[in-house]
Phi, psi and omega in degrees: 000138180235127179264132180235131180248132175246094188275016185298335178274351182285127178265119179250132181297134178263113185298327178296316179294316179301317180297315180299314181298323178290326178292328181279347181301131179092347178282154187242329184240126186234156173213142175237127176247125179260120180288126180274137180049052188310311183298329183292350177286347188251115179284140177271145172284170186302317182295317179294321178297324177301323178289343182255031177273140179221154184258136173231169175299345183257004179130182179265140178226160175219147176286138175257351178232160182303132184241158176293153177102342176277130184297333181269355186302312181299320180294316179298315180299313182295324176297319181294315179299316179297323180290332180277314189246349190297339182267001179272113179299129179093359176246124186237103175292132178218102186054241182261014176254150167244125177253125178251129183222131178225159179287335178208178183296322181297315178294317177304313182294323178297316179294315181301320179298317177298317180297316181294324175299316178293323179301315178293317182299322184253009177055046178272137180244148181239157178272107184298326182295339182253010181293133172238110191248126176045064180250156174276342175217145176225161175246139173215158186289127177236130178246143174236000000 
């Protein structure tokens, strides 16, 4: 006899999500910014670009920016986002979203100003269609 378990229906708590939710507890004003084409924000060095060379009927090409399909791309992307925004109190990077949370509108606006300064400095772009601005509740993607 062989026992087989199919755990796809099993919900396992995500410690990153749990930590984020506890950090947001008590905040009143929220904003979610969705980074558009997130991976494309990260330039590849020459050696990495060489590994991302591909052949087409029209010649050889290589990616100069981080591309989908690389197993390390999400981790690299999240590290980069954390290095840009991670030290701003009240700004919580979560995958390709930035969640801004303040106790009131004044605190929210102060955090947003810091985020926008970094956005300009590092040329980060956001998806306007997914913007959630100054809300008492927001939705963001959570994976389990």
